[in-house]
CSV table of C-alpha atoms in Angstrom, one decimal:
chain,number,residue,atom,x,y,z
A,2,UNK,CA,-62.3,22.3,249.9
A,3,UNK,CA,-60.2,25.0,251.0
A,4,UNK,CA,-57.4,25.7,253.6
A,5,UNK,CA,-58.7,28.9,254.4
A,6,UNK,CA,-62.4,29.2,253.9
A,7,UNK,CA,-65.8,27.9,255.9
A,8,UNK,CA,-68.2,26.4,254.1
A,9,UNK,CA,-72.0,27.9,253.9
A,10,UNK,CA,-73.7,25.3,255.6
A,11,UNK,CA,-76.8,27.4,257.0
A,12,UNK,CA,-79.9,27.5,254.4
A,13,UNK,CA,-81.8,30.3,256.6
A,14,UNK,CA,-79.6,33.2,255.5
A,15,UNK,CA,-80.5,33.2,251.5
A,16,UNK,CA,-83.8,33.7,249.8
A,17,UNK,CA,-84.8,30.0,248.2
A,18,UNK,CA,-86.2,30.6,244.2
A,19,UNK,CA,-88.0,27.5,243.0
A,20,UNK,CA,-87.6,28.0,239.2
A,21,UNK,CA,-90.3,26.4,236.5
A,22,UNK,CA,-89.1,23.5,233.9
A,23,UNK,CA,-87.0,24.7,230.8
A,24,UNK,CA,-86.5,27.9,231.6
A,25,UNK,CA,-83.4,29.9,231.7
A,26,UNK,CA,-82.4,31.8,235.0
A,27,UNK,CA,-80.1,34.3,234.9
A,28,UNK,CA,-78.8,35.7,238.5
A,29,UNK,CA,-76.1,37.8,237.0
A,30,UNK,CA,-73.1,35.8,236.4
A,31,UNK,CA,-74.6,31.9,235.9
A,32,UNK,CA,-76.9,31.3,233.8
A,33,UNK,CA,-78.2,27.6,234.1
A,34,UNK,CA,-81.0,25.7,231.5
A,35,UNK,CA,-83.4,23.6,234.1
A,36,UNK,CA,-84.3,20.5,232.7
A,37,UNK,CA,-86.1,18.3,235.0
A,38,UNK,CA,-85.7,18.5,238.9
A,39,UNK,CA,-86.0,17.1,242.1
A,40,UNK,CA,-87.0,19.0,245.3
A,41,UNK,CA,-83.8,17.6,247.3
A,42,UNK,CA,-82.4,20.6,248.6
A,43,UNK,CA,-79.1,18.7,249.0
A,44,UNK,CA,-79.1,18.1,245.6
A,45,UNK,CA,-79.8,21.4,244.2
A,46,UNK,CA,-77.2,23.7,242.1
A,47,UNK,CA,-76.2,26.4,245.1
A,48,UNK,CA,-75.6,30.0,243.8
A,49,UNK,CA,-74.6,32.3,246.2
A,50,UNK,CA,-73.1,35.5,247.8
A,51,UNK,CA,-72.7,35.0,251.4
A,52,UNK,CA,-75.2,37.7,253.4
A,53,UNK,CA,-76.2,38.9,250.0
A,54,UNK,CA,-78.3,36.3,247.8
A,55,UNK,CA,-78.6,32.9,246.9
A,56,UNK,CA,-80.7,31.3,244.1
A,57,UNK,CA,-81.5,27.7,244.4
A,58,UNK,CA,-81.7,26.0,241.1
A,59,UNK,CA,-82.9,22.5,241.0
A,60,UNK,CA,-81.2,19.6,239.9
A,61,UNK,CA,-81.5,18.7,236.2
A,62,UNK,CA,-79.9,16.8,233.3
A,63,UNK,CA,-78.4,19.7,231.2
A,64,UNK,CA,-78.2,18.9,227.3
A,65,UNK,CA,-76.1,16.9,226.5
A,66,UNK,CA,-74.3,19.8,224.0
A,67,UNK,CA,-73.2,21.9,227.3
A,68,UNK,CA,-70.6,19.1,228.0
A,69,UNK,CA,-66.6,18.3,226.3
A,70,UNK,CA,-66.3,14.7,227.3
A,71,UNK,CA,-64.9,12.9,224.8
A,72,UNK,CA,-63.4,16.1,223.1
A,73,UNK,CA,-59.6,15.5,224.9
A,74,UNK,CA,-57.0,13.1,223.0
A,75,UNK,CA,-56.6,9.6,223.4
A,76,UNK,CA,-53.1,10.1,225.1
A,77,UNK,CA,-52.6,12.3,228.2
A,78,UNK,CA,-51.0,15.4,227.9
A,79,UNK,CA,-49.1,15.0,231.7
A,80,UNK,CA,-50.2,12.0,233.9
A,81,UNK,CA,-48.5,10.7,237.0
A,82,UNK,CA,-49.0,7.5,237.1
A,83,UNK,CA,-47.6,6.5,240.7
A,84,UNK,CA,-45.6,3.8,239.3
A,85,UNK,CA,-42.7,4.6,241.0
A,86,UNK,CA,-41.0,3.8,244.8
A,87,UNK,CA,-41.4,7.5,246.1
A,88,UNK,CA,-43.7,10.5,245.5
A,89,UNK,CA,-42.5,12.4,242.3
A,90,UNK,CA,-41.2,16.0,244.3
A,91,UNK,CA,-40.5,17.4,241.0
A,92,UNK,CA,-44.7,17.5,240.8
A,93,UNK,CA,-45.7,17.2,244.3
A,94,UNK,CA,-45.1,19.0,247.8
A,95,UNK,CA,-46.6,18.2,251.0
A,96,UNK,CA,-49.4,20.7,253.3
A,97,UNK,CA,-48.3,19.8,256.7
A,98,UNK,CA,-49.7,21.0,260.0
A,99,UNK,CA,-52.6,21.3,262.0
A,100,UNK,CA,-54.6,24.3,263.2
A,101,UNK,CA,-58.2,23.1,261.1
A,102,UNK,CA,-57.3,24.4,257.7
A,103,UNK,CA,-59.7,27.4,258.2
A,104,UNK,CA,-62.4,24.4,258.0
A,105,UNK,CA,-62.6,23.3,261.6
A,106,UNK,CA,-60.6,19.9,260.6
A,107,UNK,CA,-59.4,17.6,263.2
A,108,UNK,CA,-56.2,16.2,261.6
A,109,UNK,CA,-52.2,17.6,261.4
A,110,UNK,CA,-51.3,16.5,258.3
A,111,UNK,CA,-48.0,15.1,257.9
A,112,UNK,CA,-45.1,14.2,255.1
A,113,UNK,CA,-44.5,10.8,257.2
A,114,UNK,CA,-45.1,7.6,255.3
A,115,UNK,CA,-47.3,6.2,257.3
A,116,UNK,CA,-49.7,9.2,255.5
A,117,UNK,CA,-48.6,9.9,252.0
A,118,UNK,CA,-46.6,7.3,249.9
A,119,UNK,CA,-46.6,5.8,246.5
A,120,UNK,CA,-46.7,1.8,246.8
A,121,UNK,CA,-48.3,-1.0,244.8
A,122,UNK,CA,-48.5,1.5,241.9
A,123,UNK,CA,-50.8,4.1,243.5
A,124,UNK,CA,-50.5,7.2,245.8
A,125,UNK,CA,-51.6,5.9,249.4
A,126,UNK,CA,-53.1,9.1,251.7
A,127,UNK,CA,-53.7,7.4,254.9
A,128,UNK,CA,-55.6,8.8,257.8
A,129,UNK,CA,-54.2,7.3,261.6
A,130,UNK,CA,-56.0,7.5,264.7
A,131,UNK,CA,-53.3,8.0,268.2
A,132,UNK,CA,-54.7,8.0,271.2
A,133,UNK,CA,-53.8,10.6,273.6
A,134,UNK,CA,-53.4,10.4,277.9
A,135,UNK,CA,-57.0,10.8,278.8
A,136,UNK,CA,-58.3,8.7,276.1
A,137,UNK,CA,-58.5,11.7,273.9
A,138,UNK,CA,-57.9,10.6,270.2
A,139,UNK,CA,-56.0,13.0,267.5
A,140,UNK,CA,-55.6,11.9,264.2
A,141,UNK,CA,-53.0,12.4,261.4
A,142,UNK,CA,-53.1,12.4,257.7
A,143,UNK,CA,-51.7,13.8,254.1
A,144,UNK,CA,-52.2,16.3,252.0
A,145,UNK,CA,-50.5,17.0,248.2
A,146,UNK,CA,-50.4,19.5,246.0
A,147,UNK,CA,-48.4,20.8,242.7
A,148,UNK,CA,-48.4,24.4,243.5
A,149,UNK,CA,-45.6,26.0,241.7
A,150,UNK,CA,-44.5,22.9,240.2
A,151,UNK,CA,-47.6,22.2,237.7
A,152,UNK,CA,-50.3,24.3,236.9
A,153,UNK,CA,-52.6,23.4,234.4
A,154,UNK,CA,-55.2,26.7,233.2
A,155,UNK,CA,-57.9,24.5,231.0
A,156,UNK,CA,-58.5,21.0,230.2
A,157,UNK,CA,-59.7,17.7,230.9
A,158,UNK,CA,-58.4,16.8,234.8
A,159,UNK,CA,-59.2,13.2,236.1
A,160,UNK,CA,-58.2,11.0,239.2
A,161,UNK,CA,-58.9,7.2,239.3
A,162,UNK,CA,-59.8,7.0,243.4
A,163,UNK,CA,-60.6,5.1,245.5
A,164,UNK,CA,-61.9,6.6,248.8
A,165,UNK,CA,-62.2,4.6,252.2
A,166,UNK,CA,-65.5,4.2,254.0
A,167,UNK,CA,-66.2,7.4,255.5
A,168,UNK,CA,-69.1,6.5,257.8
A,169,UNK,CA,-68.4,9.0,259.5
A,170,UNK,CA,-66.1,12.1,259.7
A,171,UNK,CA,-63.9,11.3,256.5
A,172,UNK,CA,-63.4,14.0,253.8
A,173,UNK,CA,-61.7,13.3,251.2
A,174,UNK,CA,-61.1,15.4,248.3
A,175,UNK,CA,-59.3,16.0,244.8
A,176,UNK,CA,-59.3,19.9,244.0
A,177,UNK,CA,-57.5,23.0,242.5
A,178,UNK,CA,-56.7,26.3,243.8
A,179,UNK,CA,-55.1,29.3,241.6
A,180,UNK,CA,-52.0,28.9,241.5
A,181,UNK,CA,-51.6,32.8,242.7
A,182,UNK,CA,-53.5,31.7,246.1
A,183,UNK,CA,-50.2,32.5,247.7
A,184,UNK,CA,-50.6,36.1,246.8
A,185,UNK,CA,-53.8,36.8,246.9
A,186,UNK,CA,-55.3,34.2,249.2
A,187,UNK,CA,-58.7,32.6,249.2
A,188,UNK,CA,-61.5,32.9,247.5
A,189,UNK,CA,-59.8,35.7,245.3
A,190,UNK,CA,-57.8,33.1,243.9
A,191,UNK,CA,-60.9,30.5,243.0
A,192,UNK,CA,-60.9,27.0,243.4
A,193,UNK,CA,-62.7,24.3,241.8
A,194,UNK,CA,-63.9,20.9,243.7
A,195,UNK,CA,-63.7,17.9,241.3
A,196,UNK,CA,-64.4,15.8,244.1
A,197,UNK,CA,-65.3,16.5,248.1
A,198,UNK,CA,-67.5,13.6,249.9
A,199,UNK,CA,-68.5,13.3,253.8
A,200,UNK,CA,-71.3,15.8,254.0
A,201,UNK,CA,-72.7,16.6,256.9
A,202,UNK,CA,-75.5,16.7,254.8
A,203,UNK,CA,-75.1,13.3,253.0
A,204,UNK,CA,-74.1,11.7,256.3
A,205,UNK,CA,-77.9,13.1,257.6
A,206,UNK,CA,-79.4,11.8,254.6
A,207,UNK,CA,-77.8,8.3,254.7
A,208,UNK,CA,-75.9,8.6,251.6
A,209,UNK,CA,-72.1,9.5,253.4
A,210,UNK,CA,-70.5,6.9,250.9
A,211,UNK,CA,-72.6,7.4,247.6
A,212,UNK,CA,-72.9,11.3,247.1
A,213,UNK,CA,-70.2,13.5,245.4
A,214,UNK,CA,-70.4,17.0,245.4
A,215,UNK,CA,-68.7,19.7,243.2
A,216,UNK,CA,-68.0,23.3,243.7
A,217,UNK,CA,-67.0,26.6,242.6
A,218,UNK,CA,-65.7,29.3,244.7
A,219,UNK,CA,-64.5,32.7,243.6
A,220,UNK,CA,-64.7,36.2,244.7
A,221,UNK,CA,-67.4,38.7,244.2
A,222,UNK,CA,-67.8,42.0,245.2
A,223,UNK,CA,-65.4,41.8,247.9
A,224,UNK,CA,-67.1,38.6,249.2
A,225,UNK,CA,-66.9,35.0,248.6
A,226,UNK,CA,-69.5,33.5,246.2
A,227,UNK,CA,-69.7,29.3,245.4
A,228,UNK,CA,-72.1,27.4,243.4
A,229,UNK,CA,-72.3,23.9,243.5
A,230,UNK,CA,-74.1,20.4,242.9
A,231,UNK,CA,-74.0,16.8,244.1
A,232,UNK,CA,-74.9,13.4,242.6
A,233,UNK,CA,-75.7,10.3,244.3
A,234,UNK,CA,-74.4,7.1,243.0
A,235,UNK,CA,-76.9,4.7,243.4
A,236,UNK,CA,-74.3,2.4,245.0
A,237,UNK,CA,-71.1,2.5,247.5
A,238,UNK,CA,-68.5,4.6,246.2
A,239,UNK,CA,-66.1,3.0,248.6
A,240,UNK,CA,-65.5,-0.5,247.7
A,241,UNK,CA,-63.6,0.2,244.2
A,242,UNK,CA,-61.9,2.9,242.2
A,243,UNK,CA,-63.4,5.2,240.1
A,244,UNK,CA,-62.9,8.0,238.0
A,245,UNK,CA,-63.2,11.5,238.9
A,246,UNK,CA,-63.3,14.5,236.1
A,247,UNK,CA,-63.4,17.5,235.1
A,248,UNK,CA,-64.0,19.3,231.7
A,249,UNK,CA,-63.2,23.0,231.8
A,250,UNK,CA,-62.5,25.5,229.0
A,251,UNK,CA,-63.1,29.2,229.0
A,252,UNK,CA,-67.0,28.6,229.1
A,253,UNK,CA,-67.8,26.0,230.6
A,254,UNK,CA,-66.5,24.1,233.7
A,255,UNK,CA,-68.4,20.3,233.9
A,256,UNK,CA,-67.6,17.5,236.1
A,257,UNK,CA,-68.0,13.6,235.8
A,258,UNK,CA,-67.9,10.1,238.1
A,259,UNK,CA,-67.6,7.4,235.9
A,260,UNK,CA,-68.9,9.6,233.2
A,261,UNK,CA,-71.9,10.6,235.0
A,262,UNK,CA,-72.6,14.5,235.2
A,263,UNK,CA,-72.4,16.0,238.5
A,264,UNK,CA,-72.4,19.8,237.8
A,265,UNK,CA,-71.8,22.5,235.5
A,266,UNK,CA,-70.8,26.1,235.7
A,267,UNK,CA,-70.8,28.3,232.9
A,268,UNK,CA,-67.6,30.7,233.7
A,269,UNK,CA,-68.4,32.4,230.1
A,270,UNK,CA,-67.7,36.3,230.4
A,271,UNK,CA,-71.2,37.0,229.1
A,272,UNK,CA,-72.7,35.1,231.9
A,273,UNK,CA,-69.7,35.4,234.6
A,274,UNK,CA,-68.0,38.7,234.3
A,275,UNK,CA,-66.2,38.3,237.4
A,276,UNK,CA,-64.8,35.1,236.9
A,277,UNK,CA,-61.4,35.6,236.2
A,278,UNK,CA,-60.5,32.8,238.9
A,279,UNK,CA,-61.3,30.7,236.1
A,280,UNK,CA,-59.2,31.8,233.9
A,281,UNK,CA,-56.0,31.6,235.2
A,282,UNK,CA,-53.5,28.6,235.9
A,283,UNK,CA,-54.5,26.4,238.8
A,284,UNK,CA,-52.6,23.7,240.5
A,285,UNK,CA,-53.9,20.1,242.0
A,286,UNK,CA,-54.8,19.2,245.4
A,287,UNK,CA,-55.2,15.1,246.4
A,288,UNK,CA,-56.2,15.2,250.4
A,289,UNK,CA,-57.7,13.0,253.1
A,290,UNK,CA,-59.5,15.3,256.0
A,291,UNK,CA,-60.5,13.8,258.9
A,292,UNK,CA,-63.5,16.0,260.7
A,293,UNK,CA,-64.3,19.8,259.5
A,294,UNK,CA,-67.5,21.9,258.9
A,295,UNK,CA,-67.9,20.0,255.6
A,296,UNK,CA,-68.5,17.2,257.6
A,297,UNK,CA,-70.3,18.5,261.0
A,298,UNK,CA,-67.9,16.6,262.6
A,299,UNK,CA,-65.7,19.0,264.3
A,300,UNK,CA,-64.7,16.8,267.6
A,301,UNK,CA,-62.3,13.4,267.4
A,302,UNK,CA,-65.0,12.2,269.8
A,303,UNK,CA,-67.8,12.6,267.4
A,304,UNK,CA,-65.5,10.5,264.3
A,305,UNK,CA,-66.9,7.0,263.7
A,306,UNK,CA,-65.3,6.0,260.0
A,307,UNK,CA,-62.8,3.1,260.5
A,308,UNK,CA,-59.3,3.6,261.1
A,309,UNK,CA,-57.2,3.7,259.8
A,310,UNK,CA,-58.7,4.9,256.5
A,311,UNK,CA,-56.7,4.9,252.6
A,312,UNK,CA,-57.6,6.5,250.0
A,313,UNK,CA,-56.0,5.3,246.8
A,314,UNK,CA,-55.2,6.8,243.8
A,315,UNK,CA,-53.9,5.2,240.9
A,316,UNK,CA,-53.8,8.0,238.5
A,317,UNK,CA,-54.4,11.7,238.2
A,318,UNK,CA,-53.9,12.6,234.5
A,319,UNK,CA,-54.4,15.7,232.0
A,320,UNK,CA,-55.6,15.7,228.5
A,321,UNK,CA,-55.6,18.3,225.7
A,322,UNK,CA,-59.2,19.9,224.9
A,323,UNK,CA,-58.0,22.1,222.5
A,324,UNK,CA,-57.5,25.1,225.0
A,325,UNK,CA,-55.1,23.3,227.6
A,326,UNK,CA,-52.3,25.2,229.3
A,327,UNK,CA,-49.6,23.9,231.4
A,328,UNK,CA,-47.2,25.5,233.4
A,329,UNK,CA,-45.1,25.6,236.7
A,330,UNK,CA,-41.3,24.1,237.2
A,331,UNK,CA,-41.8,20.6,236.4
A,332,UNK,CA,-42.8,21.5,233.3
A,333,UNK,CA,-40.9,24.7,232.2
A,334,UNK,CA,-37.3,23.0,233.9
A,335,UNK,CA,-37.1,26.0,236.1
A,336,UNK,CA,-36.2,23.7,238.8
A,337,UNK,CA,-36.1,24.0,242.3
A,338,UNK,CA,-33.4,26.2,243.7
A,339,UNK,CA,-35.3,28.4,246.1
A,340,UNK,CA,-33.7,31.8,247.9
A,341,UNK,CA,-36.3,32.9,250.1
A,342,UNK,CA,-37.0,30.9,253.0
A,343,UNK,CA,-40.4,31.1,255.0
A,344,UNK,CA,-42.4,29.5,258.2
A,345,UNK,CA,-44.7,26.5,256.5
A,346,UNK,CA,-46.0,25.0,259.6
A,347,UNK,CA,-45.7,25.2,263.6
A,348,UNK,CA,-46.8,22.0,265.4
A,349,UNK,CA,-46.7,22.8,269.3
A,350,UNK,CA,-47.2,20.0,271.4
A,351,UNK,CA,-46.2,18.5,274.9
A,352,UNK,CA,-43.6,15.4,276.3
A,353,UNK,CA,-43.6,14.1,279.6
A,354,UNK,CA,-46.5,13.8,282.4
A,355,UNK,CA,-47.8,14.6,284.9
A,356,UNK,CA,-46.5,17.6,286.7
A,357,UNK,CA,-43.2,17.3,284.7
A,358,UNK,CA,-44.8,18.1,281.4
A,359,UNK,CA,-42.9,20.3,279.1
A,360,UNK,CA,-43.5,22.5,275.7
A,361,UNK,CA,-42.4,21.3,272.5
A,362,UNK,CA,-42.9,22.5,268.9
A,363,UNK,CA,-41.2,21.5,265.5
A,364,UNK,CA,-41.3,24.1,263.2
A,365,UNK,CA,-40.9,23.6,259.0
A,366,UNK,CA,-39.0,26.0,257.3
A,367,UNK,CA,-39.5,25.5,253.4
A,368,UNK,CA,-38.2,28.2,250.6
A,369,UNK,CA,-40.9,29.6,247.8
A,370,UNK,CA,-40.8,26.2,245.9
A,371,UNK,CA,-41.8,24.6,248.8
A,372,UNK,CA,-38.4,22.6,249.2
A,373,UNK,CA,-37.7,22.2,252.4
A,374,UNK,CA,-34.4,24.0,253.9
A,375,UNK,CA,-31.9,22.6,255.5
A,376,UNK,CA,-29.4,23.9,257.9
A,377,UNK,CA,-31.4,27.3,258.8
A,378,UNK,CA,-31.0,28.4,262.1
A,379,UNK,CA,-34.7,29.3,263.7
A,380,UNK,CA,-35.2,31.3,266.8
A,381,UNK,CA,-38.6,30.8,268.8
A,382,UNK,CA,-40.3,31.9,271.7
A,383,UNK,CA,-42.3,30.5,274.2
A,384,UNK,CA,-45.3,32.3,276.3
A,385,UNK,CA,-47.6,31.3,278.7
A,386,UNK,CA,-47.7,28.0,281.0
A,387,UNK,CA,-44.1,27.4,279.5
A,388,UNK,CA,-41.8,30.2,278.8
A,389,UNK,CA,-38.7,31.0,277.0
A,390,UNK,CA,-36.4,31.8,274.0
A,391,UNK,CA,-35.0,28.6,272.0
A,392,UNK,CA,-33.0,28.5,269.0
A,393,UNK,CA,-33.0,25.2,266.7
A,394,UNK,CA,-31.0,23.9,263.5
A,395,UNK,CA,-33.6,22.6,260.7
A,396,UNK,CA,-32.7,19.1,259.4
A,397,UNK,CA,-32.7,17.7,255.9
A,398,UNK,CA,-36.7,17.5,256.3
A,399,UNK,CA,-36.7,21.7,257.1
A,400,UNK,CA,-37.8,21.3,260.3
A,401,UNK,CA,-36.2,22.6,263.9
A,402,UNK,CA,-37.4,20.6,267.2
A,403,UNK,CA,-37.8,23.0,270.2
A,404,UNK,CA,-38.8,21.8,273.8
A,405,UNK,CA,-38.7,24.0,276.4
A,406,UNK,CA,-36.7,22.9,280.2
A,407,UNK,CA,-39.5,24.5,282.1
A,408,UNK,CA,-41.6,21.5,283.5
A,409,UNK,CA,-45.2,22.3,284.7
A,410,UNK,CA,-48.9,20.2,285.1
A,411,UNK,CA,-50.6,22.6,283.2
A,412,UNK,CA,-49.8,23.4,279.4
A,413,UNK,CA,-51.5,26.7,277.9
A,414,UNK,CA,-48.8,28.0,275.4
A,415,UNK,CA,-48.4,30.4,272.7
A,416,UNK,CA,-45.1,29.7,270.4
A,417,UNK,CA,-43.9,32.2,268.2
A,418,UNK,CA,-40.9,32.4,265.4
A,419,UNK,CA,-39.0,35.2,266.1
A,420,UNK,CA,-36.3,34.7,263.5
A,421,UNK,CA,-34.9,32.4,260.5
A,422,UNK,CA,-31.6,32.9,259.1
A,423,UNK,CA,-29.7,30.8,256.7
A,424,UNK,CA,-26.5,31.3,255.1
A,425,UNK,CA,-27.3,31.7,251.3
A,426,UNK,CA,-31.1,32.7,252.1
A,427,UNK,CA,-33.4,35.3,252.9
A,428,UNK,CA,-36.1,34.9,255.6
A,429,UNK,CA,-39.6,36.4,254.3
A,430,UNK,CA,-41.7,36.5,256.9
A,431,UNK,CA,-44.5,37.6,254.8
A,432,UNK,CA,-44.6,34.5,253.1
A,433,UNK,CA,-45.0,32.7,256.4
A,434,UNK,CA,-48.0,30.3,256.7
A,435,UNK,CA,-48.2,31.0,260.4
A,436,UNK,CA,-45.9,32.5,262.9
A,437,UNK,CA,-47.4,31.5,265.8
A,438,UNK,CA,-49.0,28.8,267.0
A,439,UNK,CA,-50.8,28.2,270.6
A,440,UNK,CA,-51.3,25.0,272.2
């Protein structure tokens, strides 16, 4: 799962190879051994270079010598427990805002408690349904991630989840991203899905709350490859917790539910000479989704799965394999003081009715540890249905409230940040997220 990709959903642009029994394929950068397989497309190892190729490789048990479980140490080398009353910033920041993630997603996320919290000794992501005037529904939910703060570059990464009943429209997913995604955005800075359920594709097949899939994405010859695999449980995956994993050292990248294989990936320069995504230090993603390409579900009128929905975690935990890496402040004790501030997230929206309705957006300023900043002034500008130039002071949470005097029945807006200054920062508007947002 990404913030800035689309997933490829459509089967008619790549060539299909059916490959014989015990035979190894080799499409130049992923060599697989096929054991014994299924004819489930939805099930098959996907391969592929969008517009260019694609080699289907059918689901099998891979020997049992390809795999590292069991090879990490008894203890954790970094865990977070969620034992505590708030969510551990020294680890974690918050994704906020809407827009659809470069996925199509329904939701804004938000840092409010109602989504993200730690209580009862797990991390609680909840996804809310609001209804809007005319019935329409938007939804809100949260979105973590250690970007900057810990980055982990091999080893054994697991997550004890529990995911709600997504029947349907619910993605939830436990991921990392390079931790250089800031610099050289996505795919060129890889990511790896431990764990992404709600498929359009599972919720065809009847299987929304049993099948797990897993996925690599990287760049490749200017273009984004992925190559992925999914397992169905043959029960509900929603009605308990269980454990997520992932094995990865510089050959091999493996993931488990409940110690049950669900894909492998051989990143191994011999077979993947291109995969220096791989190889580099990544950081964790936790996230709830409501709606996206993922799922097929791109409307709030099309979402079925109860509300509101919580997915639990009670741990997410890192163990040595011998090659493990960590990294990032929480770690290193570089701490937190940021000097560059930047535009996270712009959330445009409208108060009043009727023919008095007027423009509003609240804009988060955050600096590049993704601490929010307080006390930065932020200049904005209005165009459209509503127009005009407001300025705004950023509370404790970094975020400035604007709503414009203009009152008028019809809202079409565009809102753009026009400045940020701060008295011991810089404003770096080539950091920003997004600079304008439209309503």
């Amino acid at each position: 799962m990404s913030g800035n990709r689309q997933l490829l959903n459509k089967r008619d642009e790549y060539t299909t190879f059916i490959v014989a029994q015990k035979r190894t394929v080799t499409d130049g950068f992923c060599p697989v051994d096929i054991g014994e397989f299924s004819t489930e497309y939805d099930n098959a190892v996907k391969l592929s270079v969008k517009k260019i190729k694609m080699h289907t490789i059918l689901k099998t048990a891979l020997p049992l010598l390809l795999f590292t479980a069991g090879n990490a140490a008894a203890d954790p080398l970094w865990s977070d427990e969620f034992d505590g009353a708030n969510l551990n910033t020294e680890v974690w920041s918050y994704d906020l805002g809407a827009g659809g993630w470069g996925n199509s997603e329904i939701q804004e996320y938000t840092n409010d408690s109602a989504n993200v919290r730690v209580e009862n000794g797990a991390l609680v992501i909840n996804a809310h349904e609001k209804t809007q005037r005319g019935k329409r529904k938007s939804y809100t939910s949260g979105r973590i991630k250690s970007e900057n703060r810990l980055t982990v570059k091999y080893g054994t990464i697991e997550a004890r989840i529990k995911v709600p009943d997504l029947a349907d429209g619910l993605w939830p997913a436990f991921w990392t991203l390079g931790n250089n995604f800031q610099d050289v955005g996505w795919p060129d800075s890889g990511e790896l899905d431990i764990m992404e359920m709600g498929s359009a594709a599972a919720i065809d097949a009847g299987v929304v709350n049993r099948r797990v899939g897993s996925t690599a994405h990287w760049e490749h010859n200017g273009t984004h490859a992925e190559y992925g695999l999914s397992y169905d449980s043959p029960t509900d995956l929603h009605t308990g917790f269980h454990v997520f994993r992932m094995e990865w050292t510089p050959d091999l990248v493996s993931t488990y539910v409940d110690n049950q294989w669900i894909w492998s990936i051989d990143i191994s320069e011999a077979s993947c000479a291109d995969c220096t995504e791989f190889h580099q230090p990544h950081f964790i993603i936790l996230n709830l989704a409501v709606g996206g390409l993922y799922t097929g579900i791109t409307r709030s009128s099309e979402v079925t799965a109860p509300m509101p929905a919580e997915m639990l975690v009670d741990y997410v935990r890192i163990y040595d394999n011998g090659f493990t890496e960590l990294g990032g402040s929480a770690i290193d004790g570089g701490g937190n003081e940021g000097t560059q501030t930047h535009v996270a997230a712009i959330m445009p929206g409208v108060s009043g009715g009727g023919p008095n309705k007027r423009a509003r957006a609240d804009v988060l300023i955050m600096d590049e540890t993704d601490e929010p900043v307080e006390g930065a002034t932020v200049t904005a500008t209005f165009t459209g249905s509503h127009n005009g130039t407001l300025t705004s002071l950023t509370d404790a949470s970094g975020n400035a409230s604007f709503t414009t005097s203009e009152r008028n029945r019809t809202v079409a807006f565009e809102v753009c940040v026009d400045s940020v200054t701060h008295a011991t920062m810089t404003y770096t508007p080539a950091a920003n997220i997004e600079t304008c947002d439209a309503y």
